[in-house]
XYZ file of C-alpha atoms in Angstrom:
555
model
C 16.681 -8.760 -34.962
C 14.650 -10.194 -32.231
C 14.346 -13.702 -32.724
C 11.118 -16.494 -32.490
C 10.758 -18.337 -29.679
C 8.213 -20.235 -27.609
C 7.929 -19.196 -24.464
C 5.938 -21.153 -21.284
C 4.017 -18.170 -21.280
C 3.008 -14.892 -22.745
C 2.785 -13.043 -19.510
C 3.634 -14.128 -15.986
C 2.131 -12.293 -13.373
C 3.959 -11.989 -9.667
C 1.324 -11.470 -7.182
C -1.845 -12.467 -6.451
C -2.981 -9.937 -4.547
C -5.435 -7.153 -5.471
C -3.413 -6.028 -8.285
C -2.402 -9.489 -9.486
C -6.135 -11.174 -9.032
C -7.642 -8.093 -11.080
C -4.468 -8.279 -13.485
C -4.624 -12.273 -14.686
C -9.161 -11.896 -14.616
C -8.184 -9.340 -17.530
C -5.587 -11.027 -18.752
C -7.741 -14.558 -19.217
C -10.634 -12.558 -20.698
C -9.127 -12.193 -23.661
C -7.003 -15.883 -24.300
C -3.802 -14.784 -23.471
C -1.311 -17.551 -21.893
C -0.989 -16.353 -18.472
C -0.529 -17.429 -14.982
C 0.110 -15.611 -11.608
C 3.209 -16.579 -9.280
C 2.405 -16.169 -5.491
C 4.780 -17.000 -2.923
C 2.672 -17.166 0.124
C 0.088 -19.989 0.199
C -3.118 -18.575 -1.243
C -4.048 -15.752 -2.531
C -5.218 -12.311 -0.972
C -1.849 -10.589 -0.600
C -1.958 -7.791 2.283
C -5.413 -9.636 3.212
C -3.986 -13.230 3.317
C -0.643 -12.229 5.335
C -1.598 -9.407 8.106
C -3.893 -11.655 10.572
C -3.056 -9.384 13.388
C -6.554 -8.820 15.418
C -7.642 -5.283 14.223
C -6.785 -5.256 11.037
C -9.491 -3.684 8.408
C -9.520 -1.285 5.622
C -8.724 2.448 6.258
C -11.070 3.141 2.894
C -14.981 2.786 2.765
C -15.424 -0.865 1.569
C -17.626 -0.127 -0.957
C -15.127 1.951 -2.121
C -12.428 -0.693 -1.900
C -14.223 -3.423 -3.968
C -13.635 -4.308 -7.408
C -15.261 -2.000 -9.787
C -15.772 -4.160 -13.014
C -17.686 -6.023 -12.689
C -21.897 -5.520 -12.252
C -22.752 -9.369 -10.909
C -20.132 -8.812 -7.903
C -21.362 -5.576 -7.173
C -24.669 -6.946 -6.433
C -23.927 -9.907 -4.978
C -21.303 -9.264 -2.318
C -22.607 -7.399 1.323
C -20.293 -5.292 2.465
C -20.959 -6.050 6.686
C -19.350 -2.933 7.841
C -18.164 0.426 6.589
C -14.568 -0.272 7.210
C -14.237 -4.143 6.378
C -11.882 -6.450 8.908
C -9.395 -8.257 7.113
C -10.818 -12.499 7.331
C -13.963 -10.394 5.508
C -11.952 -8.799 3.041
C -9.833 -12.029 2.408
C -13.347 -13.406 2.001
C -14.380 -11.180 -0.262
C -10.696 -12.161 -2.651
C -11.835 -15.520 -2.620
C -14.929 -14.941 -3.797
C -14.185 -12.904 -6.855
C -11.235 -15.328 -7.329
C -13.630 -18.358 -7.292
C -16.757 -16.700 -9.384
C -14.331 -16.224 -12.345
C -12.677 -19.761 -11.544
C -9.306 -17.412 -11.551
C -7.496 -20.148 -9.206
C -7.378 -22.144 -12.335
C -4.391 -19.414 -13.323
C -2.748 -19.163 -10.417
C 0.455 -21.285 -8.690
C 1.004 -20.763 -4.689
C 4.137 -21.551 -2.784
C 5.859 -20.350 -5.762
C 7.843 -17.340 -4.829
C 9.925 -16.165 -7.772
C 13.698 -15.184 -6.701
C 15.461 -13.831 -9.668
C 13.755 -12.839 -13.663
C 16.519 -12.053 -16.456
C 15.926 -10.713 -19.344
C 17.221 -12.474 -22.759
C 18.536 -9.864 -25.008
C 18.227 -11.875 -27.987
C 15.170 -13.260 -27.742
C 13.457 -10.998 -25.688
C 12.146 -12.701 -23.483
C 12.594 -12.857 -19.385
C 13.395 -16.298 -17.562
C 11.905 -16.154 -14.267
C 13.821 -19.119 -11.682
C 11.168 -20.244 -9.512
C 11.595 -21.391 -5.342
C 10.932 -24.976 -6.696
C 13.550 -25.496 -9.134
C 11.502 -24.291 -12.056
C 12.957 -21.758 -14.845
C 9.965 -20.315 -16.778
C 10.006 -18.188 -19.556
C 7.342 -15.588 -21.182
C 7.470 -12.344 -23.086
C 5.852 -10.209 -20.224
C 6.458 -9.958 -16.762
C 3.565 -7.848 -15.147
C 5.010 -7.097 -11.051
C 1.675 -7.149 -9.129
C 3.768 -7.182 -5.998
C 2.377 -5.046 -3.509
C 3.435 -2.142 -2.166
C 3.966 -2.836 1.775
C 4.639 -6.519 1.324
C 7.909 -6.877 2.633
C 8.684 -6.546 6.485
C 11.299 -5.169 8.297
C 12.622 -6.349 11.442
C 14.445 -3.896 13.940
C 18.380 -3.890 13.859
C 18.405 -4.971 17.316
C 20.564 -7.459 19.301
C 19.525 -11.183 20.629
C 16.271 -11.482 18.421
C 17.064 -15.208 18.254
C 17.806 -15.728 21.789
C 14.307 -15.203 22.900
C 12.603 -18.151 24.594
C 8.764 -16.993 23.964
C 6.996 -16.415 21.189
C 8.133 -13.734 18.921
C 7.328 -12.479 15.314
C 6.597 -9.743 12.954
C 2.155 -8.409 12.747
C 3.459 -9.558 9.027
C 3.774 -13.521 9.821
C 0.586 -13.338 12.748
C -0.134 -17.109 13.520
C -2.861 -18.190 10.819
C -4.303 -19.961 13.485
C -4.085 -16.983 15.767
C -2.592 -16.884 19.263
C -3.760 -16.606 22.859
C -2.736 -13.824 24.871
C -4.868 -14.204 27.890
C -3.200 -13.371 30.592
C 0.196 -13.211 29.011
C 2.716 -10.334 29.534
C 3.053 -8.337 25.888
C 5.388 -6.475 24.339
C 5.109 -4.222 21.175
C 7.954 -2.681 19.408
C 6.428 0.426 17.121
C 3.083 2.568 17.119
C 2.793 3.205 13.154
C -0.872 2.236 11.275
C -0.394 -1.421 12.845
C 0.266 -1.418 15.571
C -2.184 1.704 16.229
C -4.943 -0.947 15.086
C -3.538 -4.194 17.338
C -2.505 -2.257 20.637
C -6.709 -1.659 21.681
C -7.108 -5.024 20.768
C -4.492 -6.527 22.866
C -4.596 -4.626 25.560
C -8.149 -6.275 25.886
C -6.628 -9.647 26.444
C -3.005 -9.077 27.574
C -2.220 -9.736 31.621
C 0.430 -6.465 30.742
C 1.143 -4.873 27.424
C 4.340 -2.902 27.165
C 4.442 -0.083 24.500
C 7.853 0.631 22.736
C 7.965 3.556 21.040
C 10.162 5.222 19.138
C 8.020 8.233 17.496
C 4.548 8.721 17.741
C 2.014 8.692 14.797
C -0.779 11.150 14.634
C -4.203 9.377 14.548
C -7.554 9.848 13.780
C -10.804 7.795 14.735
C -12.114 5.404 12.074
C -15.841 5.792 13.396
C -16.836 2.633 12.225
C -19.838 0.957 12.275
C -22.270 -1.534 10.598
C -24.622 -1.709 6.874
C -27.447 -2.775 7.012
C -29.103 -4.530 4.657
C -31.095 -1.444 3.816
C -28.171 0.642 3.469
C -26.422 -1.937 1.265
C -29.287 -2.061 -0.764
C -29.063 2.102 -1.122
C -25.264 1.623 -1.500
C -25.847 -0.726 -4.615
C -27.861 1.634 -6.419
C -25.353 4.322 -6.017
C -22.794 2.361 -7.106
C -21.931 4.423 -10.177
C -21.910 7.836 -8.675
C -19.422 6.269 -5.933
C -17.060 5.201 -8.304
C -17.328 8.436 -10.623
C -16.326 10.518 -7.082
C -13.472 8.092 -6.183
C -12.080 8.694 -10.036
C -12.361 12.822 -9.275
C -11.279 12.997 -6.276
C -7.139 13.578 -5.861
C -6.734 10.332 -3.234
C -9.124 8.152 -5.087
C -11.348 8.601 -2.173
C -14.924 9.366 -1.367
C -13.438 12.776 0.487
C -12.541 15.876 -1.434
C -10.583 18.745 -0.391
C -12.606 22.066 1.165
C -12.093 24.426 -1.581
C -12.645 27.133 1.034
C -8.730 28.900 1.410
C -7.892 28.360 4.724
C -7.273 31.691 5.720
C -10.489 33.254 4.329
C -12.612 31.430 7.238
C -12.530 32.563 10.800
C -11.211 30.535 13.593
C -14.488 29.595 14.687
C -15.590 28.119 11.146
C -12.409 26.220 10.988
C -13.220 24.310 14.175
C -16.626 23.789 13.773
C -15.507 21.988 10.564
C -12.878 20.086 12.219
C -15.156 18.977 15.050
C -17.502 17.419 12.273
C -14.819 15.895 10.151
C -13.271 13.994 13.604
C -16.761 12.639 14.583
C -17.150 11.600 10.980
C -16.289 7.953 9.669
C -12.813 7.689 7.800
C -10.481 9.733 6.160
C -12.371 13.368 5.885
C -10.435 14.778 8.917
C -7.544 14.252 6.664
C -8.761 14.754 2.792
C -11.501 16.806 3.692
C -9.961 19.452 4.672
C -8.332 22.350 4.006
C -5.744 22.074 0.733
C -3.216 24.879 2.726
C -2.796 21.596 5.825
C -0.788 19.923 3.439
C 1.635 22.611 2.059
C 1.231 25.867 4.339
C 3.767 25.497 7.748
C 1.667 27.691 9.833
C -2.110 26.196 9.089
C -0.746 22.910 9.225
C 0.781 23.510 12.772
C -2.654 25.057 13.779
C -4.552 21.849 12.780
C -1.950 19.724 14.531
C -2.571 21.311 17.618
C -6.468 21.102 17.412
C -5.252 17.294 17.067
C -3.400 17.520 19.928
C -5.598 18.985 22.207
C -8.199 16.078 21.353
C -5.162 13.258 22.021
C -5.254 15.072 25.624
C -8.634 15.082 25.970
C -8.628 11.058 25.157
C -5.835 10.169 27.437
C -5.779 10.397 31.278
C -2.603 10.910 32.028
C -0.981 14.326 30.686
C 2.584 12.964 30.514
C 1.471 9.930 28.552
C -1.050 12.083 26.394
C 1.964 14.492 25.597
C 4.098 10.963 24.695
C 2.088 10.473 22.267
C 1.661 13.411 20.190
C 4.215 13.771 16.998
C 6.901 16.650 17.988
C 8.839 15.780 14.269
C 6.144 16.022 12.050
C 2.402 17.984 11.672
C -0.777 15.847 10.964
C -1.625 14.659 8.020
C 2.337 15.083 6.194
C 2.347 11.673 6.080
C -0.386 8.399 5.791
C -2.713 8.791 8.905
C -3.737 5.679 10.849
C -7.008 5.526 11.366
C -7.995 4.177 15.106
C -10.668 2.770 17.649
C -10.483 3.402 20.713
C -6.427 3.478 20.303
C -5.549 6.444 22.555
C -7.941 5.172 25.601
C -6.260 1.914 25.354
C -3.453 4.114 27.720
C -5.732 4.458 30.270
C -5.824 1.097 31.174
C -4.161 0.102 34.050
C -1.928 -3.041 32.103
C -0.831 -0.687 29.360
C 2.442 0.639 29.630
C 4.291 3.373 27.273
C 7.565 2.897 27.160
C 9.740 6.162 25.396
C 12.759 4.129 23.903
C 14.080 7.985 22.759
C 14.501 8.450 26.787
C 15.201 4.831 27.321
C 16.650 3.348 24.239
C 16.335 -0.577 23.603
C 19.727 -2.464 23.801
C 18.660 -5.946 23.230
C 16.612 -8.915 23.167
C 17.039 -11.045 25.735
C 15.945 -14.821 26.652
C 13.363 -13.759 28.576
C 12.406 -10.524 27.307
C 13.901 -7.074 26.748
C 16.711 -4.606 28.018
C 16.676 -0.688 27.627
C 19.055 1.451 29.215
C 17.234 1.398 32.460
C 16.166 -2.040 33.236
C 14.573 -5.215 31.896
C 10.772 -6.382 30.868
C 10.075 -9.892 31.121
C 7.821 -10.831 28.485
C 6.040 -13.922 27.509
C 5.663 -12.777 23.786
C 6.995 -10.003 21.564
C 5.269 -8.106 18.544
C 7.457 -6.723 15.957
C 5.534 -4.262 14.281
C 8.254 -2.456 12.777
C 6.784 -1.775 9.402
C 8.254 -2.739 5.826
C 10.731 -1.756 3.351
C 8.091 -0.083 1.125
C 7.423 0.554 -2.690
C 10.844 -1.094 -3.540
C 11.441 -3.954 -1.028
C 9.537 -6.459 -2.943
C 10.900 -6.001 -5.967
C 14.382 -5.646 -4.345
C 13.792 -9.554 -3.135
C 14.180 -10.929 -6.670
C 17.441 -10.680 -8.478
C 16.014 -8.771 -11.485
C 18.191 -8.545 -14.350
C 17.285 -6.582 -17.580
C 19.834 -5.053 -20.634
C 22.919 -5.978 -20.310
C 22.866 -7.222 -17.218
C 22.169 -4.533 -15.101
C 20.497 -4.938 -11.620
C 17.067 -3.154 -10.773
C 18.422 -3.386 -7.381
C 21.090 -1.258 -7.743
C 19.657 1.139 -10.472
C 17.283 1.952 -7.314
C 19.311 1.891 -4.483
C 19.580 5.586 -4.528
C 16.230 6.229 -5.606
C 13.912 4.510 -7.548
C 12.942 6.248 -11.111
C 10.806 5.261 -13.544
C 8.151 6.236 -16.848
C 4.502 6.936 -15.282
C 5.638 4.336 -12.452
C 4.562 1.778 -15.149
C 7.993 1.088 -16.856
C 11.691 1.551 -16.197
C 14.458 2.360 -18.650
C 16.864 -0.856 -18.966
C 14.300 -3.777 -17.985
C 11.724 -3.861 -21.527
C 8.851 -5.686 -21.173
C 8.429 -5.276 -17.312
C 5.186 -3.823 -16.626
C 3.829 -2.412 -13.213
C 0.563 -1.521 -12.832
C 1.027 -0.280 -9.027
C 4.965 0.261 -9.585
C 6.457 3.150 -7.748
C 5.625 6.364 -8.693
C 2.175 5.445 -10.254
C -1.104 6.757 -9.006
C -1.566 3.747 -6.938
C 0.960 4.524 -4.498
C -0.742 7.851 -3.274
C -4.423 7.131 -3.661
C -7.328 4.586 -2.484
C -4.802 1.670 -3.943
C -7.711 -0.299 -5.887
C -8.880 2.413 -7.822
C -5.572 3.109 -8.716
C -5.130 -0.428 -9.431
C -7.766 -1.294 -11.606
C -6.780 2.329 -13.623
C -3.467 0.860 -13.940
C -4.540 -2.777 -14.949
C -6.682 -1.218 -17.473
C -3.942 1.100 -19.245
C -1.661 -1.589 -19.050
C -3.781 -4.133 -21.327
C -4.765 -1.432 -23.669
C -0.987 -1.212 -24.136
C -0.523 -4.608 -24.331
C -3.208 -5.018 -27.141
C -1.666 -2.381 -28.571
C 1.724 -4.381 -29.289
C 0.091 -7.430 -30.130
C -1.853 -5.553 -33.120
C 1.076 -4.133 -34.432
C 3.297 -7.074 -33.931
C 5.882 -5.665 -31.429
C 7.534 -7.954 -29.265
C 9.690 -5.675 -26.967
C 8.858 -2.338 -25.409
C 10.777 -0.118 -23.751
C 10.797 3.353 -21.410
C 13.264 5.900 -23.239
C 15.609 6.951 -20.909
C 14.386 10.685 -21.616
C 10.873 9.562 -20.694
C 12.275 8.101 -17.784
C 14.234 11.006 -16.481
C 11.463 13.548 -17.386
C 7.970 11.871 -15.514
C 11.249 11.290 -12.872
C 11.808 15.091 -12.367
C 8.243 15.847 -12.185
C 7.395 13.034 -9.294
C 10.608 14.726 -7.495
C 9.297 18.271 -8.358
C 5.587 17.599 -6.871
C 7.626 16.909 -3.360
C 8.839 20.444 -2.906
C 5.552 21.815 -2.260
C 4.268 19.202 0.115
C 4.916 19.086 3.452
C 5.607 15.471 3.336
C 9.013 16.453 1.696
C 10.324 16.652 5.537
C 8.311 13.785 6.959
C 10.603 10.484 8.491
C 7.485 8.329 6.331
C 7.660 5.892 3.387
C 6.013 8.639 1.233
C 9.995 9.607 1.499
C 11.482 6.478 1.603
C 12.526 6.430 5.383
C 13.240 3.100 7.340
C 16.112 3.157 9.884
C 15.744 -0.453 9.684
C 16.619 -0.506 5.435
C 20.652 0.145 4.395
C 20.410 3.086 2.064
C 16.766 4.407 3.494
C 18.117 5.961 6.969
C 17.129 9.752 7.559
C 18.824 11.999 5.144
C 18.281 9.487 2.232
C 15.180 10.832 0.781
C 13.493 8.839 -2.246
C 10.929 9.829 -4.211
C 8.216 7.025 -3.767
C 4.701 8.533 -4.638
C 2.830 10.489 -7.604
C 1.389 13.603 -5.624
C -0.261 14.977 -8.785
C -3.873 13.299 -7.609
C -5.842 10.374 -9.221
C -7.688 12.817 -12.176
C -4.288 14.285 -12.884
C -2.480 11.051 -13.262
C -4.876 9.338 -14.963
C -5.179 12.181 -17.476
C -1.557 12.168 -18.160
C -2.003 8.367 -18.854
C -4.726 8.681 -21.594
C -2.804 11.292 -22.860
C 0.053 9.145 -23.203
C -1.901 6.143 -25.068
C -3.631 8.702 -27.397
C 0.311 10.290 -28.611
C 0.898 6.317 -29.688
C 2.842 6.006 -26.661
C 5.093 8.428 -27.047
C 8.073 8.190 -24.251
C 8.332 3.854 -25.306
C 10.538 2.257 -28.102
C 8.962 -0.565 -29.761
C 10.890 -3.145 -31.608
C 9.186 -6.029 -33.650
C 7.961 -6.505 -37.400
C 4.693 -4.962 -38.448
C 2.176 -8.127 -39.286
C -0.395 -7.981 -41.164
C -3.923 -8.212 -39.549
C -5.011 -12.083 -41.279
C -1.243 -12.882 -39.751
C -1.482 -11.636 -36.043
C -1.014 -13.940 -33.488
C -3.745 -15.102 -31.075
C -2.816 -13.915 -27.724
C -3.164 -17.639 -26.201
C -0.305 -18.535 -28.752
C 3.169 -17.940 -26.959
């Protein structure tokens, strides 16, 4: 029999990101005793940590705002279609500061390990400054590329410049005027820093280890006319993002693939690349993410326009994928990234021909010689999905690790819940709809099935919740059974779970990270779910009687 017991809180939130600012606004709205842990110094997440010049949303910013609620959705201007990140931070701290939210949130608190007290049921959550607290519900609104990984690569601390990962950019930013640059990596973030660098750098040197396919972001301005016409529509673009598989404005061409000649297939993909955002990817054809030979058609139609963008044929053919077809795996979206080559102080350098060795004091060493460099940019990517929750020592029945139930690969009920740990909640876990799709609209679905469920306990008086391990095992086997008919299944991506820079995530290791069922399907299976009574979770707790319920505020 669980037993009483006053906890600090009701729910603790970890993050305060988009997840965790939407999360505690929901959370507050109704009374309950809550408050959101952040370890970084403010909130904003993604938005208050990547400060690397360049950095902006890949998704239409009116599609990446906050749906709930009406006042915000009038008030805020979106300035451009594709929002840079001190806007979008911006943007946090104004929803944050309408609905006084700060009031429920503690920065510089980074939480390092949560157990789980059997008895009680409860979790105790030890805290970077000493603090133990305690509540009935953790809610992980930790985000999803939050934790960054560094390259396994000799000397990193014997470097005399400045060094760091896009991850850490200065706050205060940094002046590379003149200065001779190096960048390790050419995924999504570096693909938006490198044009803006190689603007200011004396010499930029490229390191790359495998290129990314790319695609222009065609970006451009609102006016206050158009924002005006965007406001209006602001229900319609909300109802498409919720039907469309990636959340997204873009929906697949329902057109098979091989039922349209080769001349209607490039006149469509000439007006999907001169298009803003992610239609040369999601609006397309369904067969480019599951058919071998019209995938490797559209890859060279990408191809050809790399060449046509870069100068230099040897340096245009350096940068097109040879390990993977477009679109198998997230696609950066770019300005001006492939002309950025054709500048006369940017330098590619192929570390598969000329593999790094080291770091040295003044620079660094490949095989063939060294670069003497005044700063170096790590952007080597993150341990994804996992890695944050990896960082705290999480602890659940009977003392088993979530650490090492994952190591393999992660599993878990609707990406909400996980067998073993009760009463931890994710509303953008792994394996949830978030993971694959425009990630607020996944969010706020997840935020919003998550306090329906939590309402539900507190009616009937439950005080513990828990995945089956059958649930568990069978949502599991269908994430892992959605793989085999993408593409993606062979990709070196974190859709797979691939970072040579992770123990246990090297090629070969293959982890099953992302729902690929599409938002409508997902969030079907979801209200299906609540409707059963939540069939899949054991409950434990007395029935109360309704003049005897608890107020939520009351821990």
């Amino acid at each position: 029999m669980v037993q009483s017991l006053t906890t600090d809180y009701e729910v603790i939130v970890i993050g305060a990101g988009v997840a965790g600012i939407y999360q505690i606004k929901r959370l507050i709205d109704i009374g309950v005793k809550a408050t959101v842990l952040e370890g970084s110094g403010d909130l904003g997440g993604t938005w208050y940590n990547n400060r690397y010049p360049g950095a902006r949303f890949d998704s239409e910013s009116y599609t990446y705002g906050y749906s709930f609620s009406k006042e915000v959705l009038e008030e805020w201007h979106w300035k451009e279609h594709f929002s840079s990140q001190p806007e979008n931070l911006r943007y946090l701290n104004f929803v944050a500061d309408k609905f006084k939210l700060r009031d429920h949130m503690q920065f510089s608190c980074k939480v390092e390990a949560a157990k789980f007290d059997e008895k009680n049921a409860i979790w105790r959550l030890r805290v970077s400054d000493g603090r133990v607290l305690s509540c009935r519900f953790v809610i992980m609104a930790v985000g999803l590329l939050s934790q960054p990984t560094l390259p396994n690569l000799e000397g990193q601390d014997d470097f005399k410049g400045e060094s760091f990962h896009t991850y850490y950019w200065p706050h205060d930013g940094i002046d590379l005027t003149g200065k001779k640059v190096g960048i390790i990596g050419t995924g999504a973030t570096a693909i938006q820093i490198i044009p803006v660098i190689a603007e200011q750098a004396g010499e930029l040197h490229v390191f790359q280890r495998r290129p990314n396919w790319s695609a222009p972001l065609n970006n451009d301005e609102i006016s206050e006319e158009e924002m005006a016409d965007i406001r209006t529509r602001y229900d319609d673009i909300f109802k498409a993002c919720d039907e469309s598989p990636g959340g997204f404005l873009h929906r697949p061409d329902r057109r098979s693939f091989y039922e349209v000649s080769r001349e209607e297939r490039l006149e469509l993909w000439d007006k999907l690349y001169n298009e803003r955002g992610f239609g040369i990817w999601l609006s397309n054809f369904r067969e480019i993410f599951m058919d071998e030979k019209a995938n490797a058609e559209f890859s060279d139609y990408i191809a050809d326009r790399i060449r046509q963008r870069v100068k230099d044929p040897v340096t245009a053919d350096k940068l097109i994928p040879k390990d993977h077809g477009f679109g198998v795996q997230r696609v950066p979206l770019e300005t001006n990234y492939f002309e950025a080559y054709n500048k006369e102080n940017v330098h590619l350098v192929d570390i598969q021909e000329d593999p790094l060795q080291r770091v040295t004091e003044t620079g660094l060493r490949t095989m063939a010689r060294d670069y003497d460099l005044d700063v170096i940019i790590y952007s080597t990517g993150f341990d994804a999905m996992t890695g944050a929750f990896d960082h705290i020592d999480i602890e659940g029945v009977g003392g088993a690790k979530l650490k090492d139930k994952w190591f393999e690969a992660p599993s878990t009920f609707l990406g909400m819940m996980i067998n073993g740990f009760p009463n931890l909640l994710m509303p953008n876990g792994p394996q949830s709809g978030s993971a694959s799709t425009n990630y607020p609209r996944g969010i706020e679905c997840g935020v919003n099935w998550l306090m329906d469920f939590l309402q539900y306990m507190w009616d009937h008086g439950f005080v513990r919740a828990e995945a089956s391990q059958a649930a568990e095992q069978e949502w599991t086997a269908e994430v892992v059974e959605m793989y085999k008919i993408m593409l993606m299944r062979k990709a070196k991506s974190w859709f797979t779970g691939y970072n040579s820079n992770v123990v246990g995530h090297e090629a070969g290791h293959i982890r099953h990270l992302v729902y690929n069922g599409g938002a409508p399907k997902y969030m079907a299976r979801l209200r299906t779910v609540a409707a059963s009574g939540y069939d899949g979770i054991d409950f434990e707790g007395e029935p109360v009687k309704p003049e005897e319920k608890p107020l939520q505020s009351t821990a």
